[in-house]
Amino acid sequence: MATGRTHRPATRSRGIPEATVARLPLYLRALTALSERSVPTVSSEELATAAGVNSAKLRKDFSYLGSYGTRGVGYDVEYLVYQISRELGLTQDWPVVIVGIGNLGAALANYGGFASRGFRVAALIDADPAMAGKPVAGIPVQHTDELEKIITDNGVSIGVIATPAGAAQQVCDRLVAAGITSILNFAPTVLSVPDGVDVRKVDLSIELQILAFHEQRKAGEEVAAPEEGAGAVSPPPVSPHRAPPSAPGADSGRQGPDGDVPAVMPA
């Protein structure tokens, strides 16, 4: 069985844009769901809706794969599953090591989606000596002292970092020195890697903060919107050559970066 150390995905050599590569897993997930329901063909509009993109973008993405569908019929689901899987490198075995077997690392080890998508968890690694030998998801945890040997013996090229932030860079350096060329980083820190090493960062706290921003903005819009029938009165129009009237008791001028700003601006 081939491993990740003997083959690299063909996406870069074929000139597929990174934005398209990022959407291919979305299409594959939607197509896999259709395949499981024994749906033979799907239109670009249906597949785009299932993947959460617009149909024009989907057709453009598929053109990079050389797949254009059949007018009036759509795309062959099983063929597209194979085509995208091949393009993503999922038609082979990719051994993966997970470093840091705390709550998050253990949850990742128990995630069944790895195996179904072409990824085999080859080893679980942790710095805590008390964890050594303990099975997680049926795999015994190994100590970080064995990291380099584990990577070499299993031909691993993808590493997952689920350690605390303070340990992440040191773990990253060891992974890279041992031959790892792709890293999925769950630690809340930015990793420094040499050219030729790909890093994908997953930061749940950042995603939650972005959602909090949108929630705050939506709440602000609701407060700002006048209630129906509230009798809101629009402010009187202001001449383009006159400043808005000052509040009672206010100075006749406004303080600007270069001093007082006159209430009446010159034309």
Coordinates of C-alpha atoms in Angstrom, one line a residue:
M1 CA 0.0 0.0 0.0
A2 CA 1.3 3.4 -1.0
T3 CA 2.0 5.9 1.8
G4 CA 2.1 9.7 1.8
R5 CA 5.9 9.7 1.6
T6 CA 5.9 8.4 -1.9
H7 CA 3.4 10.6 -3.6
R8 CA 2.2 14.2 -3.5
P9 CA -1.2 15.5 -4.7
A10 CA -1.2 16.7 -8.3
T11 CA -3.1 19.9 -7.6
R12 CA -0.2 22.3 -7.7
S13 CA 1.4 20.9 -10.8
R14 CA -1.9 21.2 -12.6
G15 CA -2.3 24.8 -11.7
I16 CA -5.5 24.5 -9.7
P17 CA -6.1 27.7 -7.7
E18 CA -5.9 27.3 -3.9
A19 CA -9.4 28.7 -3.6
T20 CA -10.7 25.9 -5.8
V21 CA -8.7 23.3 -3.8
A22 CA -10.3 24.6 -0.6
R23 CA -13.7 24.0 -2.1
L24 CA -13.1 20.4 -3.4
P25 CA -13.7 18.8 0.0
L26 CA -17.0 20.6 0.2
Y27 CA -18.0 19.1 -3.2
L28 CA -16.7 15.7 -2.2
R29 CA -18.8 15.7 1.1
A30 CA -21.9 16.6 -0.8
L31 CA -21.2 14.1 -3.5
T32 CA -20.5 11.3 -1.0
A33 CA -23.9 12.0 0.6
L34 CA -25.6 11.7 -2.8
S35 CA -23.7 8.5 -3.5
E36 CA -24.8 7.0 -0.2
R37 CA -28.4 7.7 -1.3
S38 CA -27.7 6.0 -4.7
V39 CA -28.3 9.2 -6.6
P40 CA -26.7 8.6 -10.1
T41 CA -26.5 12.2 -11.4
V42 CA -26.7 15.7 -10.1
S43 CA -27.1 19.1 -11.7
S44 CA -24.6 21.9 -11.1
E45 CA -27.3 23.9 -9.3
E46 CA -28.3 21.1 -7.0
L47 CA -24.6 20.3 -6.1
A48 CA -23.8 23.9 -5.6
T49 CA -26.6 24.3 -3.2
A50 CA -25.6 21.2 -1.3
A51 CA -22.0 22.5 -1.1
G52 CA -22.9 26.1 -0.2
V53 CA -21.5 27.8 -3.3
N54 CA -23.0 29.3 -6.4
S55 CA -23.3 27.2 -9.5
A56 CA -21.1 29.4 -11.7
K57 CA -18.2 29.0 -9.3
L58 CA -18.8 25.2 -9.2
R59 CA -18.7 24.9 -12.9
K60 CA -15.5 27.0 -13.1
D61 CA -13.9 24.8 -10.3
F62 CA -14.8 21.6 -12.2
S63 CA -13.4 22.9 -15.4
Y64 CA -9.9 22.8 -13.7
L65 CA -10.5 19.0 -13.3
G66 CA -11.5 18.6 -16.9
S67 CA -15.1 17.8 -15.9
Y68 CA -17.9 19.7 -17.6
G69 CA -20.9 17.4 -17.1
T70 CA -23.5 16.6 -19.7
R71 CA -26.1 19.2 -20.8
G72 CA -29.5 18.2 -19.7
V73 CA -28.2 15.3 -17.5
G74 CA -25.6 16.9 -15.1
Y75 CA -22.6 15.3 -13.5
D76 CA -22.1 11.6 -12.9
V77 CA -21.9 11.4 -9.1
E78 CA -19.7 8.3 -8.7
Y79 CA -17.2 9.5 -11.3
L80 CA -17.0 12.9 -9.6
V81 CA -16.4 11.3 -6.3
Y82 CA -13.5 9.3 -7.8
Q83 CA -12.2 12.3 -9.7
I84 CA -12.1 14.7 -6.7
S85 CA -10.8 12.0 -4.4
R86 CA -7.9 11.4 -6.9
E87 CA -7.2 15.1 -7.2
L88 CA -7.1 15.5 -3.4
G89 CA -4.8 12.4 -3.1
L90 CA -7.4 10.4 -1.2
T91 CA -7.2 7.3 -3.3
Q92 CA -4.2 6.2 -1.3
D93 CA -3.3 5.7 2.4
W94 CA -2.1 8.8 4.3
P95 CA -0.6 7.9 7.7
V96 CA -1.0 10.6 10.3
V97 CA 0.5 11.2 13.8
I98 CA -1.3 13.2 16.4
V99 CA 0.9 14.9 19.0
G100 CA -0.8 16.0 22.2
I101 CA -3.3 13.6 23.6
G102 CA -5.3 15.8 25.9
N103 CA -9.1 16.3 25.5
L104 CA -8.8 17.7 22.0
G105 CA -6.2 15.2 20.8
A106 CA -8.2 12.3 22.2
A107 CA -11.3 13.6 20.5
L108 CA -9.4 13.7 17.2
A109 CA -8.1 10.2 17.7
N110 CA -11.7 9.0 18.1
Y111 CA -12.9 10.8 15.0
G112 CA -14.2 8.2 12.6
G113 CA -14.0 10.6 9.6
F114 CA -10.2 10.1 9.2
A115 CA -10.3 6.5 8.1
S116 CA -13.3 7.0 5.8
R117 CA -11.5 9.8 4.0
G118 CA -8.2 8.1 3.4
F119 CA -6.3 9.0 6.6
R120 CA -4.9 6.4 8.9
V121 CA -3.9 7.5 12.5
A122 CA -0.5 5.7 12.6
A123 CA 0.4 6.9 16.1
L124 CA -0.6 9.0 19.1
I125 CA 2.2 10.9 20.9
D126 CA 2.3 12.7 24.2
A127 CA 5.0 14.2 26.4
D128 CA 3.3 13.0 29.6
P129 CA 5.1 9.7 30.8
A130 CA 1.9 8.7 32.6
M131 CA 0.1 8.6 29.2
A132 CA 2.6 6.1 27.6
G133 CA 0.9 2.8 26.9
K134 CA -2.6 4.0 27.6
P135 CA -5.0 3.1 24.7
V136 CA -7.0 5.9 23.1
A137 CA -9.3 4.9 20.4
G138 CA -7.7 1.5 20.5
I139 CA -4.2 3.0 19.8
P140 CA -1.6 3.0 22.6
V141 CA -0.1 6.4 23.3
Q142 CA 3.6 6.7 22.8
H143 CA 6.1 9.1 24.4
T144 CA 7.5 12.1 22.5
D145 CA 11.0 10.6 22.9
E146 CA 9.9 8.1 20.1
L147 CA 8.6 10.8 17.8
E148 CA 11.3 10.7 15.1
K149 CA 11.4 6.9 15.0
I150 CA 7.6 6.7 14.8
I151 CA 7.6 9.0 11.8
T152 CA 10.4 7.2 10.0
D153 CA 9.0 3.7 10.7
N154 CA 5.4 4.6 9.5
G155 CA 6.4 6.8 6.6
V156 CA 4.4 9.7 7.9
S157 CA 4.3 13.1 6.1
I158 CA 1.2 14.6 7.9
G159 CA 1.4 15.7 11.5
V160 CA -1.4 17.0 13.7
I161 CA -0.5 19.3 16.6
A162 CA -3.0 19.4 19.5
T163 CA -0.6 20.5 22.2
P164 CA -0.8 23.6 24.4
A165 CA 0.5 26.8 22.6
G166 CA 3.8 26.9 24.5
A167 CA 4.9 23.5 23.2
A168 CA 3.6 23.7 19.7
Q169 CA 6.6 25.3 18.0
Q170 CA 9.1 22.9 19.5
V171 CA 6.9 20.0 18.4
C172 CA 6.6 21.5 15.0
D173 CA 10.4 21.8 14.7
R174 CA 10.8 18.2 15.6
L175 CA 8.2 17.1 13.1
V176 CA 9.7 19.0 10.3
A177 CA 13.2 17.8 11.1
A178 CA 11.9 14.2 11.1
G179 CA 10.5 14.7 7.6
I180 CA 6.9 15.9 8.1
T181 CA 5.9 18.2 5.2
S182 CA 2.3 19.0 6.1
I183 CA 1.0 20.0 9.5
L184 CA -2.6 20.5 10.8
N185 CA -2.2 22.9 13.8
F186 CA -4.9 23.1 16.5
A187 CA -2.7 24.9 19.0
P188 CA -3.6 28.6 19.5
T189 CA -0.4 30.0 18.1
V190 CA 1.2 30.8 14.7
L191 CA 3.9 28.3 13.7
S192 CA 7.1 29.2 11.9
V193 CA 8.0 26.6 9.2
P194 CA 10.5 26.5 6.4
D195 CA 9.6 26.6 2.7
G196 CA 8.1 23.4 1.4
V197 CA 6.1 22.7 4.6
D198 CA 2.4 23.4 4.5
V199 CA 0.5 24.4 7.6
R200 CA -3.3 24.5 8.0
K201 CA -4.5 26.2 11.2
V202 CA -7.7 25.4 13.0
D203 CA -8.5 27.8 15.9
L204 CA -11.9 27.3 17.4
S205 CA -11.6 30.4 19.6
I206 CA -11.0 32.6 16.6
E207 CA -14.1 31.2 14.8
L208 CA -16.2 31.8 17.9
Q209 CA -14.9 35.4 18.1
I210 CA -15.9 36.0 14.5
L211 CA -19.4 34.7 15.3
A212 CA -19.5 36.9 18.3
F213 CA -18.7 39.9 16.1
H214 CA -21.6 39.0 13.7
E215 CA -24.0 38.5 16.7
Q216 CA -23.0 41.9 18.1
R217 CA -23.5 43.6 14.7
K218 CA -26.9 42.0 14.3
A219 CA -27.9 43.1 17.8
G220 CA -26.8 46.6 17.0
E221 CA -28.8 46.7 13.8
E222 CA -31.9 45.6 15.6
V223 CA -31.5 48.4 18.2
A224 CA -30.8 51.0 15.5
A225 CA -33.8 50.1 13.4
P226 CA -36.9 52.2 14.3
E227 CA -40.0 50.3 15.4
E228 CA -42.9 50.3 13.0
G229 CA -45.3 53.0 13.8
A230 CA -43.0 54.6 16.3
G231 CA -43.3 57.9 14.5
A232 CA -39.6 58.4 13.9
V233 CA -38.9 61.8 12.4
S234 CA -36.1 62.3 9.9
P235 CA -33.6 65.1 10.6
P236 CA -34.0 68.2 8.5
P237 CA -31.8 68.4 5.4
V238 CA -28.5 70.1 5.8
S239 CA -27.0 72.4 3.3
P240 CA -23.8 71.0 1.7
H241 CA -22.2 74.3 2.6
R242 CA -23.3 74.5 6.2
A243 CA -22.4 72.4 9.2
P244 CA -25.2 70.8 11.2
P245 CA -26.5 73.1 14.0
S246 CA -24.7 72.8 17.3
A247 CA -26.3 71.6 20.5
P248 CA -27.4 74.4 22.9
G249 CA -24.5 75.8 24.7
A250 CA -22.0 74.3 22.4
D251 CA -19.1 76.2 21.0
S252 CA -19.8 77.8 17.6
G253 CA -16.8 76.0 16.1
R254 CA -15.6 72.3 16.2
Q255 CA -12.1 71.3 17.1
G256 CA -10.3 69.6 14.2
P257 CA -6.9 68.1 13.8
D258 CA -5.6 71.6 12.7
G259 CA -7.5 73.7 15.2
D260 CA -11.0 75.2 15.2
V261 CA -13.3 74.2 12.2
P262 CA -15.6 77.1 11.3
A263 CA -19.3 76.3 11.5
V264 CA -19.7 77.6 7.9
M265 CA -17.3 76.0 5.5
P266 CA -16.2 77.9 2.4
A267 CA -17.7 76.8 -0.9

